[in-house]
mmCIF file of C-alpha atoms in Angstrom:
data_model
loop_
_atom_site.group_PDB
_atom_site.id
_atom_site.type_symbol
_atom_site.label_atom_id
_atom_site.label_comp_id
_atom_site.label_asym_id
_atom_site.label_seq_id
_atom_site.Cartn_x
_atom_site.Cartn_y
_atom_site.Cartn_z
ATOM 1 C CA GLY Z 979 -12.833 -0.457 3.722
ATOM 2 C CA ALA Z 980 -10.160 1.425 5.615
ATOM 3 C CA GLY Z 981 -7.038 2.509 3.796
ATOM 4 C CA VAL Z 982 -3.430 2.231 4.883
ATOM 5 C CA SER Z 983 -2.906 3.818 8.282
ATOM 6 C CA GLN Z 984 0.306 4.982 9.865
ATOM 7 C CA SER Z 985 1.194 6.040 13.377
ATOM 8 C CA PRO Z 986 2.225 8.361 14.749
ATOM 9 C CA SER Z 987 1.364 11.059 12.237
ATOM 10 C CA ASN Z 988 4.133 13.237 13.645
ATOM 11 C CA LYS Z 989 7.183 12.334 15.697
ATOM 12 C CA VAL Z 990 9.753 14.704 17.128
ATOM 13 C CA THR Z 991 12.803 13.113 18.683
ATOM 14 C CA GLU Z 992 16.266 14.049 19.837
ATOM 15 C CA LYS Z 993 19.371 13.039 17.966
ATOM 16 C CA GLY Z 994 20.623 9.673 19.152
ATOM 17 C CA LYS Z 995 17.240 8.309 20.229
ATOM 18 C CA ASP Z 996 15.581 5.273 18.665
ATOM 19 C CA VAL Z 997 12.168 5.579 16.997
ATOM 20 C CA GLU Z 998 9.556 3.117 15.802
ATOM 21 C CA LEU Z 999 7.084 3.892 13.047
ATOM 22 C CA ARG Z 1000 4.047 1.727 12.490
ATOM 23 C CA CYS Z 1001 2.095 0.822 9.382
ATOM 24 C CA ASP Z 1002 -1.264 -0.970 9.173
ATOM 25 C CA PRO Z 1003 -1.889 -2.124 5.599
ATOM 26 C CA ILE Z 1004 -5.249 -2.519 3.937
ATOM 27 C CA SER Z 1005 -6.888 -5.677 5.238
ATOM 28 C CA GLY Z 1006 -6.016 -8.657 3.056
ATOM 29 C CA HIS Z 1007 -3.030 -7.013 1.375
ATOM 30 C CA THR Z 1008 -0.038 -9.323 1.438
ATOM 31 C CA ALA Z 1009 2.598 -6.888 0.184
ATOM 32 C CA LEU Z 1010 3.790 -3.860 2.162
ATOM 33 C CA TYR Z 1011 6.259 -1.136 1.188
ATOM 34 C CA TRP Z 1012 8.182 1.592 2.979
ATOM 35 C CA TYR Z 1013 9.361 4.807 1.308
ATOM 36 C CA ARG Z 1014 11.007 7.980 2.561
ATOM 37 C CA GLN Z 1015 10.283 11.459 1.279
ATOM 38 C CA SER Z 1016 12.789 14.180 2.104
ATOM 39 C CA LEU Z 1017 13.384 17.636 0.703
ATOM 40 C CA GLY Z 1018 16.736 16.891 -0.791
ATOM 41 C CA GLN Z 1019 16.151 13.356 -2.076
ATOM 42 C CA GLY Z 1020 12.533 13.216 -3.120
ATOM 43 C CA LEU Z 1021 10.645 9.978 -2.604
ATOM 44 C CA GLU Z 1022 12.891 6.917 -2.176
ATOM 45 C CA PHE Z 1023 12.147 3.226 -1.820
ATOM 46 C CA LEU Z 1024 13.363 1.643 1.425
ATOM 47 C CA ILE Z 1025 12.085 -1.946 1.686
ATOM 48 C CA TYR Z 1026 9.160 -4.153 0.779
ATOM 49 C CA PHE Z 1027 7.590 -7.236 2.313
ATOM 50 C CA GLN Z 1028 5.729 -10.097 0.716
ATOM 51 C CA GLY Z 1029 4.075 -11.729 3.669
ATOM 52 C CA ASN Z 1030 6.592 -11.604 6.496
ATOM 53 C CA SER Z 1031 9.705 -11.822 4.348
ATOM 54 C CA ALA Z 1032 11.557 -8.927 2.744
ATOM 55 C CA PRO Z 1033 12.719 -9.828 -0.784
ATOM 56 C CA ASP Z 1034 14.122 -6.352 -1.382
ATOM 57 C CA LYS Z 1035 15.653 -4.236 1.338
ATOM 58 C CA SER Z 1036 18.075 -2.502 -0.980
ATOM 59 C CA GLY Z 1037 16.849 0.980 -0.137
ATOM 60 C CA LEU Z 1038 17.618 0.944 3.573
ATOM 61 C CA PRO Z 1039 20.220 3.728 3.886
ATOM 62 C CA SER Z 1040 22.259 2.261 6.740
ATOM 63 C CA ASP Z 1041 22.298 -0.495 9.336
ATOM 64 C CA ARG Z 1042 20.564 1.897 11.738
ATOM 65 C CA PHE Z 1043 17.393 1.213 9.754
ATOM 66 C CA SER Z 1044 15.457 -2.021 10.123
ATOM 67 C CA ALA Z 1045 11.927 -3.175 9.496
ATOM 68 C CA GLU Z 1046 9.880 -6.163 10.428
ATOM 69 C CA ARG Z 1047 6.482 -7.537 9.691
ATOM 70 C CA THR Z 1048 4.776 -10.164 11.761
ATOM 71 C CA GLY Z 1049 1.560 -12.030 11.137
ATOM 72 C CA GLY Z 1050 1.551 -10.812 7.555
ATOM 73 C CA SER Z 1051 -0.065 -7.559 8.629
ATOM 74 C CA VAL Z 1052 1.382 -4.709 10.705
ATOM 75 C CA SER Z 1053 4.911 -3.533 10.002
ATOM 76 C CA THR Z 1054 7.280 -1.432 12.074
ATOM 77 C CA LEU Z 1055 10.191 0.587 10.755
ATOM 78 C CA THR Z 1056 12.840 1.180 13.405
ATOM 79 C CA ILE Z 1057 15.534 3.810 13.212
ATOM 80 C CA GLN Z 1058 18.261 3.510 15.809
ATOM 81 C CA ARG Z 1059 20.456 6.352 17.003
ATOM 82 C CA THR Z 1060 18.566 8.881 14.880
ATOM 83 C CA GLN Z 1061 20.461 11.577 13.022
ATOM 84 C CA GLN Z 1062 19.226 14.922 11.733
ATOM 85 C CA GLU Z 1063 19.446 13.658 8.160
ATOM 86 C CA ASP Z 1064 16.804 11.041 9.061
ATOM 87 C CA SER Z 1065 14.215 13.838 9.236
ATOM 88 C CA ALA Z 1066 11.673 13.089 6.523
ATOM 89 C CA VAL Z 1067 8.162 11.838 5.876
ATOM 90 C CA TYR Z 1068 8.056 8.053 5.987
ATOM 91 C CA LEU Z 1069 5.357 6.626 3.739
ATOM 92 C CA CYS Z 1070 3.937 3.139 3.810
ATOM 93 C CA ALA Z 1071 2.004 1.461 1.010
ATOM 94 C CA SER Z 1072 0.340 -1.890 0.536
ATOM 95 C CA SER Z 1073 -0.921 -3.983 -2.355
ATOM 96 C CA LEU Z 1074 -2.934 -7.152 -2.675
ATOM 97 C CA GLU Z 1075 0.139 -8.961 -3.967
ATOM 98 C CA ALA Z 1076 3.601 -7.802 -5.030
ATOM 99 C CA GLU Z 1077 3.020 -9.368 -8.430
ATOM 100 C CA ILE Z 1078 -0.231 -9.749 -10.301
ATOM 101 C CA ALA Z 1079 -0.850 -10.918 -13.874
ATOM 102 C CA GLY Z 1080 2.859 -10.858 -14.645
ATOM 103 C CA GLY Z 1081 3.542 -7.372 -13.365
ATOM 104 C CA PRO Z 1082 3.703 -5.319 -10.162
ATOM 105 C CA ASP Z 1083 0.406 -4.722 -8.383
ATOM 106 C CA THR Z 1084 -0.947 -1.245 -7.668
ATOM 107 C CA GLN Z 1085 0.334 0.255 -4.421
ATOM 108 C CA TYR Z 1086 -1.972 2.212 -2.099
ATOM 109 C CA PHE Z 1087 -0.291 4.753 0.127
ATOM 110 C CA GLY Z 1088 -0.897 5.855 3.692
ATOM 111 C CA PRO Z 1089 -0.710 9.469 4.915
ATOM 112 C CA GLY Z 1090 2.837 9.126 6.224
ATOM 113 C CA THR Z 1091 4.689 9.817 9.454
ATOM 114 C CA ARG Z 1092 6.588 13.089 9.638
ATOM 115 C CA LEU Z 1093 9.795 12.513 11.602
ATOM 116 C CA THR Z 1094 11.772 15.454 12.919
ATOM 117 C CA VAL Z 1095 15.125 14.818 14.550
ATOM 118 C CA LEU Z 1096 16.358 17.765 16.615
ATOM 119 C CA LYS K 920 20.257 2.770 -12.128
ATOM 120 C CA GLN K 921 16.810 4.050 -13.054
ATOM 121 C CA GLU K 922 16.428 7.814 -12.881
ATOM 122 C CA VAL K 923 13.160 9.684 -13.313
ATOM 123 C CA THR K 924 12.992 13.381 -14.170
ATOM 124 C CA GLN K 925 9.943 15.612 -14.172
ATOM 125 C CA ILE K 926 9.599 18.909 -15.968
ATOM 126 C CA PRO K 927 8.634 21.549 -15.031
ATOM 127 C CA ALA K 928 9.386 21.583 -11.316
ATOM 128 C CA ALA K 929 6.553 24.045 -10.775
ATOM 129 C CA LEU K 930 3.717 25.369 -12.884
ATOM 130 C CA SER K 931 1.159 28.095 -12.244
ATOM 131 C CA VAL K 932 -1.809 28.469 -14.597
ATOM 132 C CA PRO K 933 -5.168 30.226 -14.627
ATOM 133 C CA GLU K 934 -8.280 28.163 -14.218
ATOM 134 C CA GLY K 935 -9.581 26.602 -17.409
ATOM 135 C CA GLU K 936 -6.248 26.083 -19.114
ATOM 136 C CA ASN K 937 -5.160 22.760 -20.552
ATOM 137 C CA LEU K 938 -1.721 21.725 -19.375
ATOM 138 C CA VAL K 939 0.943 19.070 -19.848
ATOM 139 C CA LEU K 940 3.316 17.621 -17.284
ATOM 140 C CA ASN K 941 6.362 15.736 -18.483
ATOM 141 C CA CYS K 942 8.202 12.717 -17.125
ATOM 142 C CA SER K 943 11.279 10.992 -18.509
ATOM 143 C CA PHE K 944 13.094 7.857 -17.364
ATOM 144 C CA THR K 945 16.494 6.455 -18.248
ATOM 145 C CA ASP K 946 15.845 2.690 -18.303
ATOM 146 C CA SER K 947 13.098 1.659 -20.709
ATOM 147 C CA ALA K 948 12.793 -1.836 -19.175
ATOM 148 C CA ILE K 949 9.785 -0.926 -17.046
ATOM 149 C CA TYR K 950 6.722 -2.908 -16.052
ATOM 150 C CA ASN K 951 4.496 0.132 -15.752
ATOM 151 C CA LEU K 952 4.378 3.853 -15.094
ATOM 152 C CA GLN K 953 2.094 5.601 -12.672
ATOM 153 C CA TRP K 954 1.055 9.175 -12.107
ATOM 154 C CA PHE K 955 0.235 10.144 -8.526
ATOM 155 C CA ARG K 956 -1.181 13.211 -6.896
ATOM 156 C CA GLN K 957 -0.002 14.401 -3.474
ATOM 157 C CA ASP K 958 -1.810 17.045 -1.437
ATOM 158 C CA PRO K 959 0.019 18.809 1.417
ATOM 159 C CA GLY K 960 0.232 16.606 4.493
ATOM 160 C CA LYS K 961 -1.438 13.723 2.718
ATOM 161 C CA GLY K 962 -0.306 10.469 1.162
ATOM 162 C CA LEU K 963 -0.194 9.689 -2.517
ATOM 163 C CA THR K 964 -3.285 9.083 -4.616
ATOM 164 C CA SER K 965 -2.849 7.030 -7.768
ATOM 165 C CA LEU K 966 -4.304 8.813 -10.790
ATOM 166 C CA LEU K 967 -3.390 6.626 -13.741
ATOM 167 C CA LEU K 968 -1.339 3.483 -14.285
ATOM 168 C CA ILE K 969 -0.045 2.619 -17.747
ATOM 169 C CA GLN K 970 1.274 -0.874 -18.364
ATOM 170 C CA SER K 971 4.434 -1.114 -20.470
ATOM 171 C CA SER K 972 2.417 -2.587 -23.349
ATOM 172 C CA GLN K 973 -0.017 0.337 -23.380
ATOM 173 C CA ARG K 974 0.265 3.737 -25.030
ATOM 174 C CA GLU K 975 -2.163 5.761 -22.945
ATOM 175 C CA GLN K 976 -4.761 5.782 -20.215
ATOM 176 C CA THR K 977 -7.607 8.194 -19.602
ATOM 177 C CA SER K 978 -9.612 9.067 -16.535
ATOM 178 C CA GLY K 979 -12.019 11.976 -16.710
ATOM 179 C CA ARG K 980 -10.063 15.126 -17.522
ATOM 180 C CA LEU K 981 -6.741 13.302 -17.239
ATOM 181 C CA ASN K 982 -4.880 11.564 -20.032
ATOM 182 C CA ALA K 983 -1.494 9.946 -19.648
ATOM 183 C CA SER K 984 0.631 8.722 -22.524
ATOM 184 C CA LEU K 985 3.676 6.465 -22.523
ATOM 185 C CA ASP K 986 6.451 6.152 -25.081
ATOM 186 C CA LYS K 987 8.564 3.432 -23.558
ATOM 187 C CA SER K 988 11.215 3.347 -26.256
ATOM 188 C CA SER K 989 12.045 7.010 -25.790
ATOM 189 C CA GLY K 990 11.578 6.877 -22.024
ATOM 190 C CA ARG K 991 8.865 9.519 -21.843
ATOM 191 C CA SER K 992 5.406 10.023 -20.432
ATOM 192 C CA THR K 993 3.096 13.000 -20.360
ATOM 193 C CA LEU K 994 0.126 13.784 -18.163
ATOM 194 C CA TYR K 995 -2.435 15.996 -19.849
ATOM 195 C CA ILE K 996 -4.957 17.817 -17.671
ATOM 196 C CA ALA K 997 -7.881 19.366 -19.504
ATOM 197 C CA ALA K 998 -9.801 22.405 -18.306
ATOM 198 C CA SER K 999 -7.799 22.787 -15.107
ATOM 199 C CA GLN K 1000 -9.549 23.717 -11.856
ATOM 200 C CA PRO K 1001 -8.254 25.169 -8.555
ATOM 201 C CA GLY K 1002 -8.926 21.760 -6.983
ATOM 202 C CA ASP K 1003 -6.270 20.306 -9.261
ATOM 203 C CA SER K 1004 -3.603 22.206 -7.328
ATOM 204 C CA ALA K 1005 -1.235 19.612 -5.857
ATOM 205 C CA THR K 1006 2.121 17.966 -6.455
ATOM 206 C CA TYR K 1007 2.087 15.462 -9.308
ATOM 207 C CA LEU K 1008 4.536 12.578 -9.144
ATOM 208 C CA CYS K 1009 5.553 10.168 -11.847
ATOM 209 C CA ALA K 1010 6.869 6.719 -10.850
ATOM 210 C CA VAL K 1011 8.132 3.733 -12.795
ATOM 211 C CA SER K 1012 8.272 0.112 -11.752
ATOM 212 C CA THR K 1013 11.305 -1.866 -12.888
ATOM 213 C CA SER K 1014 11.133 -4.654 -10.316
ATOM 214 C CA TYR K 1015 8.491 -6.070 -8.077
ATOM 215 C CA GLY K 1016 7.849 -3.965 -5.058
ATOM 216 C CA LYS K 1017 9.940 -0.981 -5.977
ATOM 217 C CA LEU K 1018 8.735 2.276 -7.475
ATOM 218 C CA THR K 1019 11.240 4.899 -8.605
ATOM 219 C CA PHE K 1020 9.808 8.402 -8.358
ATOM 220 C CA GLY K 1021 10.534 11.692 -10.018
ATOM 221 C CA GLN K 1022 10.920 14.866 -7.963
ATOM 222 C CA GLY K 1023 7.421 15.989 -8.833
ATOM 223 C CA THR K 1024 5.748 18.994 -10.423
ATOM 224 C CA ILE K 1025 4.040 21.468 -8.100
ATOM 225 C CA LEU K 1026 0.891 22.658 -9.863
ATOM 226 C CA THR K 1027 -1.028 25.744 -8.849
ATOM 227 C CA VAL K 1028 -4.285 26.569 -10.610
ATOM 228 C CA HIS K 1029 -5.523 30.025 -9.683
ATOM 229 C CA PRO K 1030 -9.092 31.214 -10.090
#
């Protein structure tokens, strides 16, 4: 079956604009995760969803960042009033469940969206 | 706070060599540890996952070991090939949903 897909693959925006990044998880996967990969910080966890709820949003760097998931499938990550430090690759992953057999389930990653804020 | 460190940051070897990548983590209370591969412009591909109760996992030319008490893991690649060139990332899971990654090792295997 198809893997995790993300759109757009590249996004260039001007400082101060809002952007929306989209993630389509693997069909049937109930858990969805967002990460950010930047040169200075490496790969950092942002938020994860189990179904439509977000048990852990501890990695969101500021209140300019928000994410939602509806219908237990597609998720959007929204960044308001973008800043240059938001430039990064935003990676999405999904897993069948967040927890399986007493431990975390394997996460499958999409190709990412490269965001450039000018 | 969990911190993951990978050594070396970069490694260049001739084809055919066996090599070892190192990963260390500060909090030994992990569920599992994973090694990923990342090719330029691509997402992450999971190579091996070691549960906290396991000591090692093997897949083809790859072998990963885990010493949870000392907070260390190694990824051994046998008979390296140019196609192995990529960034290798180590990640630990200490809570559901959240992976903590190292900075990665950039591997170049030259013919």
